[in-house]
Short mmCIF file of C-alpha atoms in Angstrom, two decimals:
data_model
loop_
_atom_site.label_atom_id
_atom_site.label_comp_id
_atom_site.label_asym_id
_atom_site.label_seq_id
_atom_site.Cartn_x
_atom_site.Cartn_y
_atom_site.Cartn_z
CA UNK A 1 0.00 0.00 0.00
CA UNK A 2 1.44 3.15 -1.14
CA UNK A 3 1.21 6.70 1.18
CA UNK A 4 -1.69 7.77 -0.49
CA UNK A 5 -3.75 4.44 -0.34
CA UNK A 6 -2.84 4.78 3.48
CA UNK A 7 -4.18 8.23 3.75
CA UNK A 8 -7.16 7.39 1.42
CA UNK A 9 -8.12 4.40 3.12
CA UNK A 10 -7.60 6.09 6.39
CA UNK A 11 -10.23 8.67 5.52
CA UNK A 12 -12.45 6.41 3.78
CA UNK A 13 -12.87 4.43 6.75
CA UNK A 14 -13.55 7.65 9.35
CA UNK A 15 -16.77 7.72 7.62
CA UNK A 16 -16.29 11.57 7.76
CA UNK A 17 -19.00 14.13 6.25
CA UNK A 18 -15.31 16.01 5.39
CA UNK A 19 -14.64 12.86 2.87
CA UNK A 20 -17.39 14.08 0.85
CA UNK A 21 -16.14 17.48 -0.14
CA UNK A 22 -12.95 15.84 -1.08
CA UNK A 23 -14.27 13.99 -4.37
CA UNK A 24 -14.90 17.48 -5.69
CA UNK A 25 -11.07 18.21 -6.09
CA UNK A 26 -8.38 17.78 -8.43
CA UNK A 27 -6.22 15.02 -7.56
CA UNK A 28 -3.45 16.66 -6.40
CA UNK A 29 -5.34 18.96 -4.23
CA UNK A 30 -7.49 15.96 -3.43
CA UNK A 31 -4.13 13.85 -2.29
CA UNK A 32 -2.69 17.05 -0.29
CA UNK A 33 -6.23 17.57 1.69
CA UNK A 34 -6.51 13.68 2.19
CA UNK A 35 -2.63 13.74 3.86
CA UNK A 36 -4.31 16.12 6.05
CA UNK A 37 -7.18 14.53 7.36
CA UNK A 38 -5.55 11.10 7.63
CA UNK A 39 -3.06 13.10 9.85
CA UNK A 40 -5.61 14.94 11.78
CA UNK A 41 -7.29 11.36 12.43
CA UNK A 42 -3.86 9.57 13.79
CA UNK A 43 -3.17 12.24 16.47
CA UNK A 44 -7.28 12.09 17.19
CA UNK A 45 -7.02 8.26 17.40
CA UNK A 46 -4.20 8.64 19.39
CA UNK A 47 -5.87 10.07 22.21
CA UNK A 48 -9.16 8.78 21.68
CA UNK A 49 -8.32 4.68 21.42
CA UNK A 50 -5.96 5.24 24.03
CA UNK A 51 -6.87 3.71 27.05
CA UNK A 52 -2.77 4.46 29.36
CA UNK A 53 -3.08 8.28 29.24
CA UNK A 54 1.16 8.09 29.48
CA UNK A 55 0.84 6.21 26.38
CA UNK A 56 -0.81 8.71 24.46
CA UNK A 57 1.49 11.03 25.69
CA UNK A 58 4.25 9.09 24.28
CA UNK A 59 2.54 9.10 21.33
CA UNK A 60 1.78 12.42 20.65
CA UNK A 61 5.66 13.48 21.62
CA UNK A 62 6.62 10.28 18.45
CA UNK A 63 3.86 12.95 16.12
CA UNK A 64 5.62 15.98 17.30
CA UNK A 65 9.33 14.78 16.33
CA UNK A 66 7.73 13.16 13.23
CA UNK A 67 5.96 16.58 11.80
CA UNK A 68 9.74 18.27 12.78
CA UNK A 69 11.73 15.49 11.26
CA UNK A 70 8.72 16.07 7.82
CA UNK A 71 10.00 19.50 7.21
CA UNK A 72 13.37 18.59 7.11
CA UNK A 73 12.71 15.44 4.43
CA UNK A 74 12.78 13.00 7.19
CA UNK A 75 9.85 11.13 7.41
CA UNK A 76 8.89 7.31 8.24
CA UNK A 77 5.40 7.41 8.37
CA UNK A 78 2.90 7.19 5.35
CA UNK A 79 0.91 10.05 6.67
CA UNK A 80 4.31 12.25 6.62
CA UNK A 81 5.32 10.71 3.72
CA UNK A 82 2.31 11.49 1.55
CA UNK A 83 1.43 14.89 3.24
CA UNK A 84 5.46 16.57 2.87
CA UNK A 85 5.37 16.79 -0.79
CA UNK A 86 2.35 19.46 -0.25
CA UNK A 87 4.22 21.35 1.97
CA UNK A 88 5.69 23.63 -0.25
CA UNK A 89 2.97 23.84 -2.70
CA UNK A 90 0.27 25.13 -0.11
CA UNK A 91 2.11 26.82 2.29
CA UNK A 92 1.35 24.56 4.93
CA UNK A 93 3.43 25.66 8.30
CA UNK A 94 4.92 23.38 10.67
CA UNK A 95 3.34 26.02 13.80
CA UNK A 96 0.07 24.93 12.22
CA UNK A 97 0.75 21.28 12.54
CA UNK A 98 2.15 21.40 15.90
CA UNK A 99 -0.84 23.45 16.88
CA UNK A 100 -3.14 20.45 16.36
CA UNK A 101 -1.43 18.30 18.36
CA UNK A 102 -1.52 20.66 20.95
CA UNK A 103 -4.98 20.68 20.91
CA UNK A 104 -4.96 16.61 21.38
CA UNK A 105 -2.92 17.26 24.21
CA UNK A 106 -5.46 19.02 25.35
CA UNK A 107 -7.88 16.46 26.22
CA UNK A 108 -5.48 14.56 27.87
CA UNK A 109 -4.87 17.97 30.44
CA UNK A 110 -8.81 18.51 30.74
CA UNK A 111 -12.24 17.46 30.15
CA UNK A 112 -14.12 20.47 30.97
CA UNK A 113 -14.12 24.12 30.36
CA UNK A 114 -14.68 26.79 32.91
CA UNK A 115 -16.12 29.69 29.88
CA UNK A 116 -16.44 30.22 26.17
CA UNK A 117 -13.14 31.84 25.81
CA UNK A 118 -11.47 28.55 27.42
CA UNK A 119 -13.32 26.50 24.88
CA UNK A 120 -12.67 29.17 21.91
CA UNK A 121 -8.85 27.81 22.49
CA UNK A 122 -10.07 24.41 22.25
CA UNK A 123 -11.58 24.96 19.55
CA UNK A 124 -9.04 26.64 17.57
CA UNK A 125 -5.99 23.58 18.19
CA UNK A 126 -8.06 20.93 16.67
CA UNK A 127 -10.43 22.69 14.02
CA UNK A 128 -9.52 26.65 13.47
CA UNK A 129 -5.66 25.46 12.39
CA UNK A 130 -7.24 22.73 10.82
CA UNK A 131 -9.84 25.26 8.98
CA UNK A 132 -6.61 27.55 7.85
CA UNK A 133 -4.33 24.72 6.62
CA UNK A 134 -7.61 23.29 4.75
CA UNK A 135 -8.21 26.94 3.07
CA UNK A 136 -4.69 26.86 1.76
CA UNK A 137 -4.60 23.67 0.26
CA UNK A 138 -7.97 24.38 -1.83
CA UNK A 139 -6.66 27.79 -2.80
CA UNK A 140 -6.48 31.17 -0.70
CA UNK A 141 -5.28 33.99 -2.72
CA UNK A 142 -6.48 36.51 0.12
CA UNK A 143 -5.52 36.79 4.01
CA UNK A 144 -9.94 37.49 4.33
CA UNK A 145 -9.95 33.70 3.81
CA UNK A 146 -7.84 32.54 6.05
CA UNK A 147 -9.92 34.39 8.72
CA UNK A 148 -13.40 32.35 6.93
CA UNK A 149 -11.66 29.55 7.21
CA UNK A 150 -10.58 29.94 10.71
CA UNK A 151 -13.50 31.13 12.11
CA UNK A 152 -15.20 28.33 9.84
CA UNK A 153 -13.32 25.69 11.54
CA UNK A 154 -14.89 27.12 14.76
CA UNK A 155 -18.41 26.64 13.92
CA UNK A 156 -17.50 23.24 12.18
CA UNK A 157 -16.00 22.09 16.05
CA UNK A 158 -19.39 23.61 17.97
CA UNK A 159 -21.58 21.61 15.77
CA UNK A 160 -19.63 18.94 16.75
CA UNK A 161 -19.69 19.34 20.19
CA UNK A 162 -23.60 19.64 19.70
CA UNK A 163 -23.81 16.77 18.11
CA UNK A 164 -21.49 14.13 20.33
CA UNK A 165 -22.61 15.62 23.89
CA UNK A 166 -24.04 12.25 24.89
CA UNK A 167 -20.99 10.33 23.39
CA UNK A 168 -18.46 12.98 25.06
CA UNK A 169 -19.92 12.47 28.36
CA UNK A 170 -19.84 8.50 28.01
CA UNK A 171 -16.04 8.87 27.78
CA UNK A 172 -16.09 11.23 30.99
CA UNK A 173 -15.46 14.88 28.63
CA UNK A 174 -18.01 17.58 28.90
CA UNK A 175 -17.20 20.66 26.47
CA UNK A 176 -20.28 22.88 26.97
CA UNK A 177 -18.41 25.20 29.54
CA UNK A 178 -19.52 25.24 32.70
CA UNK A 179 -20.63 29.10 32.77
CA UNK A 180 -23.57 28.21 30.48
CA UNK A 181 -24.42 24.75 32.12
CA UNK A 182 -24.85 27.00 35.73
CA UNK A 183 -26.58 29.83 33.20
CA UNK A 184 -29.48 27.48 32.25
CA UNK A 185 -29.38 24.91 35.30
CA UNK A 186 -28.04 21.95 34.05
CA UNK A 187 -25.59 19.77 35.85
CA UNK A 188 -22.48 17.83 34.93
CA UNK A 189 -24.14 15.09 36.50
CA UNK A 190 -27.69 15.59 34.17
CA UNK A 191 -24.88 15.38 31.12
CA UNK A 192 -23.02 11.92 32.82
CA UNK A 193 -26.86 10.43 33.21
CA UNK A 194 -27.91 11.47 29.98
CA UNK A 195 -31.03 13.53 31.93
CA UNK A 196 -32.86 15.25 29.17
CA UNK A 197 -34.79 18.19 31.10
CA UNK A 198 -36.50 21.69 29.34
CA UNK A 199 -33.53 23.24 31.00
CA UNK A 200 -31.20 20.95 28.54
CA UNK A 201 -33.23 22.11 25.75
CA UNK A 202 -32.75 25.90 26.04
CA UNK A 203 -29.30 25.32 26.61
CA UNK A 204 -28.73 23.47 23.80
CA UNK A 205 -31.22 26.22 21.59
CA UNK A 206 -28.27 28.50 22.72
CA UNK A 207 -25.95 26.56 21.46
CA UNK A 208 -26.65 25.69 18.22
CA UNK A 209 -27.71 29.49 17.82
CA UNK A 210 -24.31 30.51 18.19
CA UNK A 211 -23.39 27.94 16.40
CA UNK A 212 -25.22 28.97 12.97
CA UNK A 213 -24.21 32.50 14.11
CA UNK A 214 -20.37 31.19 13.41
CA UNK A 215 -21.24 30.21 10.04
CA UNK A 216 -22.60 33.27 9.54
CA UNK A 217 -19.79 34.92 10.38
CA UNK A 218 -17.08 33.03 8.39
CA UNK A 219 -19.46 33.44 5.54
CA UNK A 220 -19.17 36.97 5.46
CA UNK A 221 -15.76 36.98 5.36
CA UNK A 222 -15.42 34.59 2.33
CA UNK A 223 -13.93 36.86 -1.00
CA UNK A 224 -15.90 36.35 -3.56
CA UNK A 225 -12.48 35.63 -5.12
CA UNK A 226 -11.63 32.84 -3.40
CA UNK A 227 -15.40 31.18 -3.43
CA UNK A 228 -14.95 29.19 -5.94
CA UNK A 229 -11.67 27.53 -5.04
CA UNK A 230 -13.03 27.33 -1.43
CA UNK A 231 -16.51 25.02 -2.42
CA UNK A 232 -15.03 22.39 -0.07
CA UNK A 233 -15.41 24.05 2.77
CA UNK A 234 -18.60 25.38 1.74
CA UNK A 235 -19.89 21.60 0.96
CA UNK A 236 -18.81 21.09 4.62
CA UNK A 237 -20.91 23.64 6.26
CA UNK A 238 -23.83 22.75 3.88
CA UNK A 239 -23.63 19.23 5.92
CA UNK A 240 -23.36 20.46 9.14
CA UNK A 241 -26.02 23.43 8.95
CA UNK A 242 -28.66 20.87 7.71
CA UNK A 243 -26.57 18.48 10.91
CA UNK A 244 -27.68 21.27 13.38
CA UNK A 245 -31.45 21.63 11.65
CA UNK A 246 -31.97 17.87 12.33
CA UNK A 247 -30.94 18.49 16.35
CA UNK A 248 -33.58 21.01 16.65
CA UNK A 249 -36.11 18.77 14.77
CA UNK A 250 -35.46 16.40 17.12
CA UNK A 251 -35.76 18.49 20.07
CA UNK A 252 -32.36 18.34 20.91
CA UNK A 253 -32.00 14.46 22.03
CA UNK A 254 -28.17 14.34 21.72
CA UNK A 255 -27.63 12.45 25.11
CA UNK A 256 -28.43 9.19 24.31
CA UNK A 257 -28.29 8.88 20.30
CA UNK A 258 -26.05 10.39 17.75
CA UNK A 259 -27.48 12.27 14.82
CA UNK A 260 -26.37 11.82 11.82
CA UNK A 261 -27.01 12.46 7.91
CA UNK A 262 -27.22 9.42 5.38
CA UNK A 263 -24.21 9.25 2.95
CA UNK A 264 -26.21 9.58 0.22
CA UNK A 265 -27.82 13.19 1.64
CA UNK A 266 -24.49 13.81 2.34
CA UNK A 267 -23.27 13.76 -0.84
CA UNK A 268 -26.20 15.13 -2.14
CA UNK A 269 -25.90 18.18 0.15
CA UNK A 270 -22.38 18.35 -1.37
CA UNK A 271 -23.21 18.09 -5.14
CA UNK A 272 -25.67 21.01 -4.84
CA UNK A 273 -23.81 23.43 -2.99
CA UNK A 274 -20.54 22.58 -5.74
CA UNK A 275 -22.75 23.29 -8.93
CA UNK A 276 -23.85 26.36 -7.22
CA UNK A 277 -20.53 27.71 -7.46
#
């Protein structure tokens, strides 16, 4: 198997809404973007399948002295071997990289969050860096993009959160901060029990308000220069606004299921927002 199949496979198998946007591409954008992901999945994976928290750690330190050793034209795994030839081409930056792992590391140092701005730091280590690194790779001609794609990143990461609250709490890991749990009376412990309550419903109203208010906000910063090149991302967000629609149809039961979008909406979701250009 060949660096790419490894990366391709990799993705394939994460069963990731993000795979979708992907079969827009040209290949070698579509190889460069797939070297990304499949990265972004090991370090996840890495924390996440890892039951010896000192493990993990040793793990993430191997990622860290692998990304260095990329940028220098020493690398041993596929990942690093199919992602370092797309270094140069898209600008990707090592600070970047290491920022994502940081943002593993992360979870192994907490698993709540006393405020928004301590999760808006979260969020920005595993998706904003992620969001910037994607933008380049598909084509940013303008610095405006790199802020939609960062704050893009953001609102991809807080539908998330939306989305796997019940699953989060199952592995011990709460991410609505704490602030707004006291704001609207809900407990940890209501989270860890999976207690659906009225009071869980306004406070997850709240959050998927200012969740669509993200997209909003990337949107708006989005050149119409770069929109084209950027239908991706835009495929993306297409999935996970309808995502956030079907949690409020639902009436917000997150705690005990996981919602989710067939593949074939998925890519139907995708095909219409890419022929609209």
């Amino acid at each position: 198997m060949s660096p790419d199949e490894y990366c391709q496979q990799k993705t394939a198998q994460s069963g990731s809404s993000f795979y979708y946007s992907f079969l827009f591409l040209t290949p070698e954008r579509r190889r460069a973007i797939t070297a990304l992901y499949a990265f972004c999945r090991e370090v996840d994976d890495t924390v996440d399948e890892c039951t010896d928290e000192s493990v993990a750690r040793v793990k993430l330190a191997w990622w860290r002295k692998e990304i260095s050793g990329m940028y220098e034209g020493k690398q041993s795994h596929p990942v690093t071997q199919a992602l370092q030839p797309h270094l140069a081409p898209y600008k990707l930056q090592e600070q970047h990289l290491q920022a994502i792992i940081d943002g593993m590391e992360m979870d192994l140092n907490q698993s709540r969050y006393l405020d928004y701005k301590a999760l808006q730091r979260y969020c920005w280590h595993v998706a904003s860096v992620v969001g910037i690194l994607s933008a380049s790779i598909f084509g940013a001609t303008r610095p405006e993009t790199l802020q939609y794609a960062e704050k893009l990143g953001h609102a991809f990461q807080l539908t998330n959160i939306i989305r796997d609250v019940g699953e989060d709490a199952r592995k011990g890991r709460i991410y609505l901060p704490i602030s707004e749990l006291q704001q609207f009376n809900v407990t940890a412990a209501d989270l860890l029990n999976a207690k659906h309550s009225e009071n869980f419903e306004q406070l997850m109203k709240f959050q998927v308000a200012r969740a669509q208010a993200a997209y909003d906000e990337a949107f708006a910063l989005l050149p119409k220069e770069d929109r084209r090149a950027q239908r991706p991302g835009l495929m993306m967000a297409a999935i996970y606004r309808t995502l956030l629609t079907e949690v409020e149809a639902d009436g917000y039961h997150v705690l005990k299921q996981r919602i989710s979008l067939t593949p074939i909406r998925k890519l139907w979701l995708a095909w219409k927002t890419y022929i609209r250009g």
